Coordinates of C-alpha atoms in Angstrom, one line a residue:
X1 CA -40.0 7.8 15.9
X2 CA -39.8 8.1 19.7
X3 CA -40.1 4.4 20.1
X4 CA -37.3 3.9 17.6
X5 CA -35.0 6.3 19.4
X6 CA -35.7 4.5 22.7
X7 CA -34.9 1.2 21.2
X8 CA -31.6 2.6 19.8
X9 CA -30.7 4.1 23.1
X10 CA -31.4 0.8 24.9
X11 CA -29.2 -1.1 22.5
X12 CA -26.4 1.4 22.9
X13 CA -26.6 1.3 26.7
X14 CA -26.3 -2.5 26.4
X15 CA -23.2 -2.1 24.3
X16 CA -21.6 0.4 26.8
X17 CA -22.3 -1.9 29.8
X18 CA -20.8 -4.9 27.9
X19 CA -17.4 -3.3 27.4
X20 CA -14.4 -5.1 28.8
X21 CA -11.2 -3.3 29.0
X22 CA -9.1 -6.0 30.6
X23 CA -5.8 -6.9 28.9
X24 CA -7.2 -10.2 27.8
X25 CA -9.8 -8.5 25.6
X26 CA -8.0 -5.3 24.6
X27 CA -6.6 -4.7 21.1
X28 CA -3.1 -4.5 22.5
X29 CA -3.2 -8.3 22.9
X30 CA -5.6 -9.1 20.2
X31 CA -3.1 -11.0 18.0
X32 CA -0.5 -13.5 18.9
X33 CA 2.6 -11.6 20.1
X34 CA 5.6 -11.7 17.9
X35 CA 8.8 -10.1 19.1
X36 CA 10.2 -7.4 16.9
X37 CA 13.8 -6.2 16.8
X38 CA 12.9 -3.8 19.6
X39 CA 11.6 -6.7 21.7
X40 CA 8.1 -5.3 21.8
X41 CA 4.8 -7.0 21.1
X42 CA 3.1 -3.8 20.1
X43 CA 4.4 -1.4 17.5
X44 CA 6.7 1.4 18.5
X45 CA 6.8 3.4 15.2
X46 CA 4.6 4.7 12.4
X47 CA 5.4 5.6 8.9
X48 CA 3.9 8.3 6.6
X49 CA 3.6 7.3 3.0
X50 CA 1.7 9.4 0.4
X51 CA 1.6 10.0 -3.3
X52 CA 3.0 13.3 -4.7
X53 CA 0.1 15.7 -5.1
X54 CA -0.4 18.6 -7.5
X55 CA -3.4 20.8 -7.0
X56 CA -4.9 23.5 -9.2
X57 CA -7.8 24.4 -11.5
X58 CA -6.9 23.1 -15.0
X59 CA -3.8 21.1 -13.8
X60 CA -5.1 18.0 -15.7
X61 CA -3.7 19.6 -18.9
X62 CA -0.2 18.9 -17.6
X63 CA -0.6 15.1 -17.6
X64 CA 0.8 14.6 -21.1
X65 CA 4.0 16.5 -20.1
X66 CA 4.3 14.4 -16.9
X67 CA 4.2 11.2 -19.0
X68 CA 6.7 12.7 -21.4
X69 CA 9.0 13.6 -18.5
X70 CA 8.7 10.0 -17.3
X71 CA 9.7 8.7 -20.7
X72 CA 6.4 6.8 -21.1
X73 CA 5.9 5.3 -24.6
X74 CA 2.7 3.2 -24.2
X75 CA 0.1 4.4 -21.7
X76 CA -3.1 2.9 -20.4
X77 CA -5.9 5.4 -19.7
X78 CA -8.5 3.9 -17.3
X79 CA -12.0 5.4 -16.8
X80 CA -15.6 4.3 -16.7
X81 CA -18.2 4.5 -19.5
X82 CA -20.1 7.4 -18.0
X83 CA -17.0 9.6 -17.6
X84 CA -15.6 8.6 -20.9
X85 CA -18.3 10.7 -22.6
X86 CA -17.5 13.9 -20.5
X87 CA -15.1 16.7 -21.0
X88 CA -12.5 15.7 -18.2
X89 CA -11.5 12.6 -20.2
X90 CA -11.3 14.6 -23.4
X91 CA -8.9 17.0 -21.6
X92 CA -6.6 14.1 -20.7
X93 CA -6.6 12.7 -24.2
X94 CA -6.0 16.1 -25.7
X95 CA -2.9 16.4 -23.5
X96 CA -1.7 13.0 -24.6
X97 CA -2.0 13.9 -28.3
X98 CA -0.4 17.3 -27.8
X99 CA 2.6 15.7 -26.1
X100 CA 2.9 12.8 -28.5
X101 CA 1.8 10.1 -26.0
X102 CA 0.6 6.8 -27.4
X103 CA -2.3 5.4 -25.4
X104 CA -5.1 3.0 -25.2
X105 CA -8.4 3.5 -23.3
X106 CA -9.9 1.0 -20.9
X107 CA -13.4 2.3 -20.1
X108 CA -15.0 -0.8 -18.7
X109 CA -14.3 0.0 -15.0
X110 CA -17.2 -1.0 -12.8
X111 CA -18.6 1.4 -10.2
X112 CA -18.0 -0.5 -7.0
X113 CA -15.6 -3.0 -8.6
X114 CA -15.6 -6.7 -8.1
X115 CA -12.9 -9.3 -8.2
X116 CA -14.2 -10.1 -11.7
X117 CA -14.1 -6.5 -12.9
X118 CA -10.6 -6.2 -11.4
X119 CA -9.4 -9.3 -13.3
X120 CA -10.9 -8.0 -16.6
X121 CA -8.8 -4.8 -16.2
X122 CA -5.8 -6.9 -15.2
X123 CA -6.0 -8.9 -18.4
X124 CA -6.3 -5.8 -20.5
X125 CA -3.2 -4.4 -18.7
X126 CA -1.2 -7.6 -19.2
X127 CA -2.0 -7.7 -22.9
X128 CA -1.1 -4.1 -23.4
X129 CA 2.3 -4.3 -21.8
X130 CA 2.0 -0.6 -20.7
X131 CA 4.8 1.4 -19.3
X132 CA 2.6 3.9 -17.5
X133 CA -1.0 4.3 -16.3
X134 CA -3.4 7.1 -15.9
X135 CA -6.6 6.6 -13.8
X136 CA -9.3 9.1 -14.3
X137 CA -12.4 8.9 -12.2
X138 CA -13.5 8.1 -8.6
X139 CA -12.1 5.6 -6.3
X140 CA -13.5 2.7 -8.3
X141 CA -11.4 3.7 -11.3
X142 CA -8.2 4.5 -9.3
X143 CA -8.5 1.3 -7.3
X144 CA -9.0 -0.8 -10.5
X145 CA -6.0 0.8 -12.1
X146 CA -3.8 0.1 -9.0
X147 CA -4.8 -3.5 -9.2
X148 CA -4.1 -3.7 -12.9
X149 CA -0.7 -2.1 -12.5
X150 CA 0.2 -4.5 -9.7
X151 CA -0.8 -7.8 -11.3
X152 CA 0.5 -6.8 -14.8
X153 CA 3.9 -6.1 -13.0
X154 CA 3.6 -9.5 -11.2
X155 CA 2.3 -11.8 -13.9
X156 CA 3.0 -15.0 -12.1
X157 CA 1.1 -14.1 -9.0
X158 CA -2.3 -15.6 -8.2
X159 CA -5.1 -13.0 -7.6
X160 CA -5.4 -13.8 -3.9
X161 CA -1.7 -13.5 -3.3
X162 CA -1.9 -9.8 -2.5
X163 CA -5.5 -9.6 -1.2
X164 CA -5.8 -8.8 2.4
X165 CA -6.0 -11.7 4.9
X166 CA -8.0 -13.6 5.9
X167 CA -9.7 -13.7 2.5
X168 CA -6.4 -13.6 0.6
X169 CA -2.8 -14.3 1.5
X170 CA -1.8 -10.7 2.2
X171 CA 1.7 -11.1 0.7
X172 CA 4.0 -8.0 0.7
X173 CA 4.5 -6.4 -2.7
X174 CA 8.2 -6.7 -3.6
X175 CA 7.9 -6.3 -7.4
X176 CA 8.6 -2.8 -9.1
X177 CA 5.4 -1.2 -10.5
X178 CA 5.0 1.2 -13.4
X179 CA 4.2 4.9 -12.8
X180 CA 0.5 5.6 -12.2
X181 CA -1.0 9.1 -12.3
X182 CA -4.4 9.4 -10.6
X183 CA -6.8 12.2 -11.6
X184 CA -9.7 12.0 -9.2
X185 CA -13.1 13.4 -10.4
X186 CA -14.9 12.8 -7.1
X187 CA -14.3 14.2 -3.7
X188 CA -14.4 11.2 -1.5
X189 CA -12.1 8.2 -1.5
X190 CA -8.8 10.0 -1.4
X191 CA -7.5 7.0 -3.5
X192 CA -5.1 9.3 -5.3
X193 CA -3.1 9.4 -2.0
X194 CA -3.3 5.9 -0.7
X195 CA -1.9 2.4 -1.3
X196 CA -5.3 0.7 -1.0
X197 CA -7.6 -0.8 -3.6
X198 CA -11.1 -2.0 -2.6
X199 CA -13.4 -4.5 -4.4
X200 CA -16.3 -6.8 -3.8
X201 CA -15.3 -10.4 -3.5
X202 CA -18.3 -12.0 -5.2
X203 CA -18.0 -15.5 -3.8
X204 CA -18.4 -14.3 -0.2
X205 CA -20.5 -11.2 -1.0
X206 CA -18.1 -9.0 1.0
X207 CA -15.8 -6.2 0.2
X208 CA -12.1 -6.7 0.8
X209 CA -9.0 -5.2 -0.9
X210 CA -5.3 -4.9 -1.4
X211 CA -3.3 -2.7 1.0
X212 CA 0.3 -1.9 0.3
X213 CA 2.3 1.3 0.1
X214 CA 3.8 -0.1 -3.2
X215 CA 0.6 0.4 -5.1
X216 CA -0.1 4.0 -4.3
X217 CA -0.1 6.4 -7.3
X218 CA 3.1 8.1 -8.3
X219 CA 1.3 11.4 -8.7
X220 CA -2.2 12.7 -7.9
X221 CA -3.5 15.5 -10.1
X222 CA -6.3 17.2 -8.1
X223 CA -8.2 19.5 -10.5
X224 CA -11.3 21.0 -8.9
X225 CA -12.8 21.8 -12.3
X226 CA -13.8 18.1 -12.5
X227 CA -16.0 18.3 -9.5
X228 CA -18.5 20.5 -11.4
X229 CA -19.6 17.4 -13.3
X230 CA -20.7 15.6 -10.1
X231 CA -24.5 15.3 -9.5
X232 CA -25.9 16.2 -6.1
X233 CA -26.1 12.7 -4.6
X234 CA -22.6 11.8 -5.9
X235 CA -21.1 14.8 -4.2
X236 CA -23.1 14.1 -1.0
X237 CA -22.1 10.4 -0.8
X238 CA -18.5 11.1 -1.7
X239 CA -18.4 13.7 1.0
X240 CA -19.7 11.2 3.6
X241 CA -16.7 9.1 2.8
X242 CA -14.4 12.0 3.6
X243 CA -16.4 12.6 6.8
X244 CA -15.9 9.1 8.0
X245 CA -12.3 8.9 6.9
X246 CA -11.6 11.8 9.2
X247 CA -13.7 10.6 12.1
X248 CA -12.4 7.0 12.0
X249 CA -8.7 7.8 11.5
X250 CA -8.8 10.3 14.4
X251 CA -10.5 7.8 16.7
X252 CA -8.6 4.7 15.6
X253 CA -6.5 2.6 18.0
X254 CA -3.2 4.4 18.6
X255 CA -0.4 3.1 16.5
X256 CA 1.7 2.1 19.6
X257 CA -1.2 -0.1 20.8
X258 CA -1.5 -2.1 17.6
X259 CA -0.1 -5.6 17.6
X260 CA 1.9 -7.5 16.5
X261 CA 5.0 -5.3 16.1
X262 CA 6.5 -6.1 12.7
X263 CA 9.7 -8.1 12.7
X264 CA 10.6 -6.4 9.4
X265 CA 9.4 -2.9 8.3
X266 CA 8.1 -4.3 5.0
X267 CA 5.3 -6.0 7.0
X268 CA 4.2 -2.9 8.9
X269 CA 0.7 -2.4 7.6
X270 CA -0.5 0.6 5.6
X271 CA -3.2 1.1 8.2
X272 CA -1.1 1.6 11.4
X273 CA -3.4 3.3 13.8
X274 CA -3.9 6.9 14.8
X275 CA -0.8 8.9 15.0
X276 CA 0.2 12.6 15.6
X277 CA 0.6 13.4 11.8
X278 CA -2.5 11.7 10.6
X279 CA -4.5 13.4 13.3
X280 CA -3.6 16.8 11.9
X281 CA -4.9 15.9 8.4
X282 CA -8.0 14.3 9.8
X283 CA -9.0 17.3 11.9
X284 CA -8.4 19.7 9.1
X285 CA -10.4 17.6 6.7
X286 CA -13.3 17.5 9.1
X287 CA -13.2 21.3 9.4
X288 CA -13.5 21.6 5.6
X289 CA -16.4 19.1 5.5
X290 CA -18.2 21.0 8.2
X291 CA -17.8 24.3 6.4
X292 CA -18.3 23.3 2.7
X293 CA -20.1 19.9 2.2
X294 CA -23.6 21.3 2.5
X295 CA -22.8 24.1 0.1
X296 CA -21.2 21.7 -2.4
X297 CA -24.2 19.5 -2.4
X298 CA -26.8 22.3 -2.6
X299 CA -25.2 24.4 -5.3
X300 CA -23.5 22.6 -8.2
X301 CA -21.9 25.8 -9.4
X302 CA -20.2 26.6 -6.0
X303 CA -16.6 26.1 -7.2
X304 CA -15.2 27.3 -3.9
X305 CA -17.1 24.7 -1.9
X306 CA -16.5 21.9 -4.4
X307 CA -12.8 22.8 -4.7
X308 CA -12.4 22.7 -0.9
X309 CA -14.1 19.3 -0.7
X310 CA -11.7 18.0 -3.4
X311 CA -8.8 19.1 -1.2
X312 CA -10.5 17.7 1.9
X313 CA -10.7 14.3 0.2
X314 CA -6.9 14.3 -0.3
X315 CA -6.3 15.6 3.2
X316 CA -8.4 12.9 4.7
X317 CA -6.7 10.4 2.4
X318 CA -3.3 11.3 3.7
X319 CA -4.6 10.8 7.3
X320 CA -6.5 7.6 7.0
X321 CA -4.1 6.2 4.3
X322 CA -1.6 5.9 7.2
X323 CA -3.7 5.7 10.3
X324 CA -6.6 3.5 8.9
X325 CA -10.3 3.4 9.4
X326 CA -12.3 1.1 11.6
X327 CA -16.0 0.1 12.2
X328 CA -17.9 2.4 9.9
X329 CA -15.9 1.0 7.0
X330 CA -15.7 -2.5 8.3
X331 CA -19.4 -2.7 8.6
X332 CA -20.0 -0.9 5.3
X333 CA -18.5 -3.6 3.2
X334 CA -21.3 -6.2 3.7
X335 CA -23.9 -3.3 3.5
X336 CA -22.6 -2.7 -0.1
X337 CA -21.9 -6.3 -0.9
X338 CA -25.3 -7.7 0.1
X339 CA -27.3 -5.0 -1.6
X340 CA -30.7 -6.3 -2.9
X341 CA -32.6 -3.9 -5.1
X342 CA -31.5 -0.4 -3.9
X343 CA -30.3 1.9 -6.6
X344 CA -29.0 5.2 -5.5
X345 CA -30.2 8.4 -7.2
X346 CA -27.8 10.1 -9.6
X347 CA -25.8 6.9 -10.3
X348 CA -26.0 5.7 -13.9
X349 CA -25.4 2.0 -13.4
X350 CA -27.2 -1.1 -14.5
X351 CA -26.9 -3.0 -11.2
X352 CA -28.2 -2.5 -7.6
X353 CA -25.9 -0.1 -5.8
X354 CA -25.4 1.3 -2.3
X355 CA -22.7 4.0 -2.9
X356 CA -19.7 3.4 -0.7
X357 CA -20.0 6.8 1.2
X358 CA -23.6 6.1 2.0
X359 CA -22.9 2.6 3.2
X360 CA -20.2 4.0 5.5
X361 CA -22.1 6.9 7.0
X362 CA -25.4 5.1 7.9
X363 CA -23.7 3.3 10.9
X364 CA -21.7 6.3 12.1
X365 CA -24.1 7.5 14.9
X366 CA -24.2 4.0 16.4
X367 CA -20.5 3.4 15.9
X368 CA -19.3 6.6 17.6
X369 CA -21.7 6.1 20.5
X370 CA -20.0 2.7 20.9
X371 CA -16.4 4.0 20.6
X372 CA -16.7 7.3 22.6
X373 CA -15.7 5.9 26.0
X374 CA -12.2 5.1 24.6
X375 CA -11.4 8.7 23.7
X376 CA -14.3 11.0 24.8
X377 CA -12.3 14.2 24.3
X378 CA -11.7 13.4 20.6
X379 CA -15.4 12.6 20.1
X380 CA -16.5 15.8 21.7
X381 CA -13.9 17.7 19.7
X382 CA -15.3 16.2 16.5
X383 CA -18.9 17.1 17.5
X384 CA -17.9 20.7 18.2
X385 CA -16.2 20.9 14.7
X386 CA -19.5 19.7 13.2
X387 CA -21.5 22.4 14.9
X388 CA -22.4 21.0 18.4
X389 CA -22.3 23.3 21.5
X390 CA -20.2 21.2 23.8
X391 CA -19.5 23.8 26.5
X392 CA -21.7 22.0 29.0
X393 CA -21.3 18.4 27.7
X394 CA -20.0 15.9 30.2
X395 CA -17.4 13.3 29.3
X396 CA -19.9 10.3 29.6
X397 CA -22.1 12.1 27.0
X398 CA -19.5 12.3 24.3
X399 CA -20.9 9.4 22.3
X400 CA -24.6 10.6 22.3
X401 CA -23.5 14.2 21.6
X402 CA -21.5 13.2 18.5
X403 CA -24.2 10.8 17.4
X404 CA -26.9 13.4 17.6
X405 CA -24.7 15.9 15.8
X406 CA -24.2 13.4 13.0
X407 CA -27.9 12.6 12.7
X408 CA -28.7 16.3 12.3
X409 CA -25.9 16.6 9.7
X410 CA -27.2 13.7 7.7
X411 CA -30.9 14.7 8.0
X412 CA -30.0 18.2 6.7
X413 CA -28.5 16.4 3.6
X414 CA -31.5 14.2 3.0
X415 CA -29.8 10.9 3.8
X416 CA -31.9 7.7 3.8
X417 CA -33.4 6.9 7.2
X418 CA -31.0 4.1 8.1
X419 CA -30.4 0.6 6.8
X420 CA -34.1 -0.2 6.6
X421 CA -34.5 2.6 4.1
X422 CA -32.1 0.9 1.7
X423 CA -33.7 -2.6 1.9
X424 CA -32.3 -4.3 5.1
X425 CA -34.3 -5.7 8.1
X426 CA -33.4 -7.3 11.4
X427 CA -33.5 -10.7 9.5
X428 CA -30.4 -9.6 7.6
X429 CA -28.3 -8.8 10.6
X430 CA -26.6 -12.2 10.9
X431 CA -25.5 -12.0 7.3
X432 CA -24.3 -8.4 7.8
X433 CA -22.3 -9.5 10.9
X434 CA -20.8 -12.5 9.0
X435 CA -19.7 -10.1 6.3
X436 CA -18.0 -7.8 8.8
X437 CA -16.0 -10.5 10.6
X438 CA -13.4 -11.0 7.8
X439 CA -12.7 -7.2 7.8
X440 CA -10.0 -7.6 10.5
X441 CA -7.6 -5.2 8.7
X442 CA -9.9 -2.4 9.7
X443 CA -12.1 -3.7 12.6
X444 CA -9.0 -4.4 14.7
X445 CA -8.2 -0.7 14.5
X446 CA -11.4 0.2 16.3
X447 CA -10.4 1.7 19.7
X448 CA -12.8 -0.6 21.4
X449 CA -13.0 -4.4 20.9
X450 CA -16.2 -5.8 19.5
X451 CA -17.9 -9.1 19.8
X452 CA -20.4 -10.6 17.3
X453 CA -23.2 -9.5 19.7
X454 CA -21.8 -5.9 19.7
X455 CA -21.8 -5.9 15.9
X456 CA -25.4 -7.2 15.8
X457 CA -26.5 -4.4 18.2
X458 CA -24.7 -1.8 16.1
X459 CA -26.4 -3.0 12.9
X460 CA -29.8 -3.0 14.7
X461 CA -29.2 0.5 16.1
X462 CA -28.5 1.6 12.5
X463 CA -31.7 0.3 11.0
X464 CA -33.3 3.7 11.6
X465 CA -31.5 7.0 12.1
X466 CA -34.1 9.6 12.9

């Protein structure tokens, strides 16, 4: 263990020494400059977009009335096969029946969706000619429903038209979509608040997605009663996604340093960089995680803890949905996409699976050691929120202090001991780096530029955590 720690420390010292902050290599000039109406090459504005949110125990019962108020006549209810057998879905269907809503159920959502599973849902939506959608489940279900709504509303579009560049064309969404009500049953993705839909692109074995304010749900119904059905590891891994949403959005490249500056506001990305409003949501979400996640994992009947984590997921979603995430998420996509045989505990699936929150958090100690020099005060603030005594910490120690705090937090929650524990080895690092490179939408929001060598060192430093 000591030898492993020394190796990690050596790798991270190499990364720190390799930093170059000259304008040629900084993110401010990382893309070809394009002059905006303001004459600037970097952005000068940020925009806050979020779904309407309604919170309360039992609020799911209102969904039928909401659809009635919208004038919906033909509704698609999307969920997955596991959840379709549980009381939360029955609650939704009872509300539909009570309020005279005609509906059809699509329960073939894949946990950790792929382009193929997206297209199957899209085909169902196109055939159904629905005038409203309800997505009930975790991020996989909500993201699948966003995609189904988008492509059913834009039937002549090719699948890659709206997928993020460089994998897809990244076209702006200009077609009107149908109303979508999201009812999250996990406390992690915050997908009920965002205009993002993530999937595995099977041909390249990497995760990518669609990012547009146009696809965000019309309404998110956040009902903490649903969290009581989450098994221990599902609540833990979902919570790690909230944790990293907060950490990454708070440390992302500031919005006014992101380039290029859009020539038209329709091309301003959903992920804009850290900004004063997103910061408030990120910090508050992190405080809730620090106070309640361990309780929520350890006691399935702790409604106070699970309710607060459900809110924290939405709070972090509001923050990162406008600021963005960076390296933990960018590196997580190949970790999930290249999974070999690992099957996470408490997930009832028939395929190998690294849950999204786990794939994100395993690199967090290495990532925040790497990024700390760009905003050490923010990194120390986050370490303090998570329980570290930072009174005598020096600015150069911000990265190691936060990394050690995260390791302790993860160890206390029985997280696998790094990438090696989920089936990866040093031989896999080139493929993991290759899978990270297309994730420019998020990696370019890292506050510190990274080379392929930097990414290799980060993956190697994440092979073992403790």
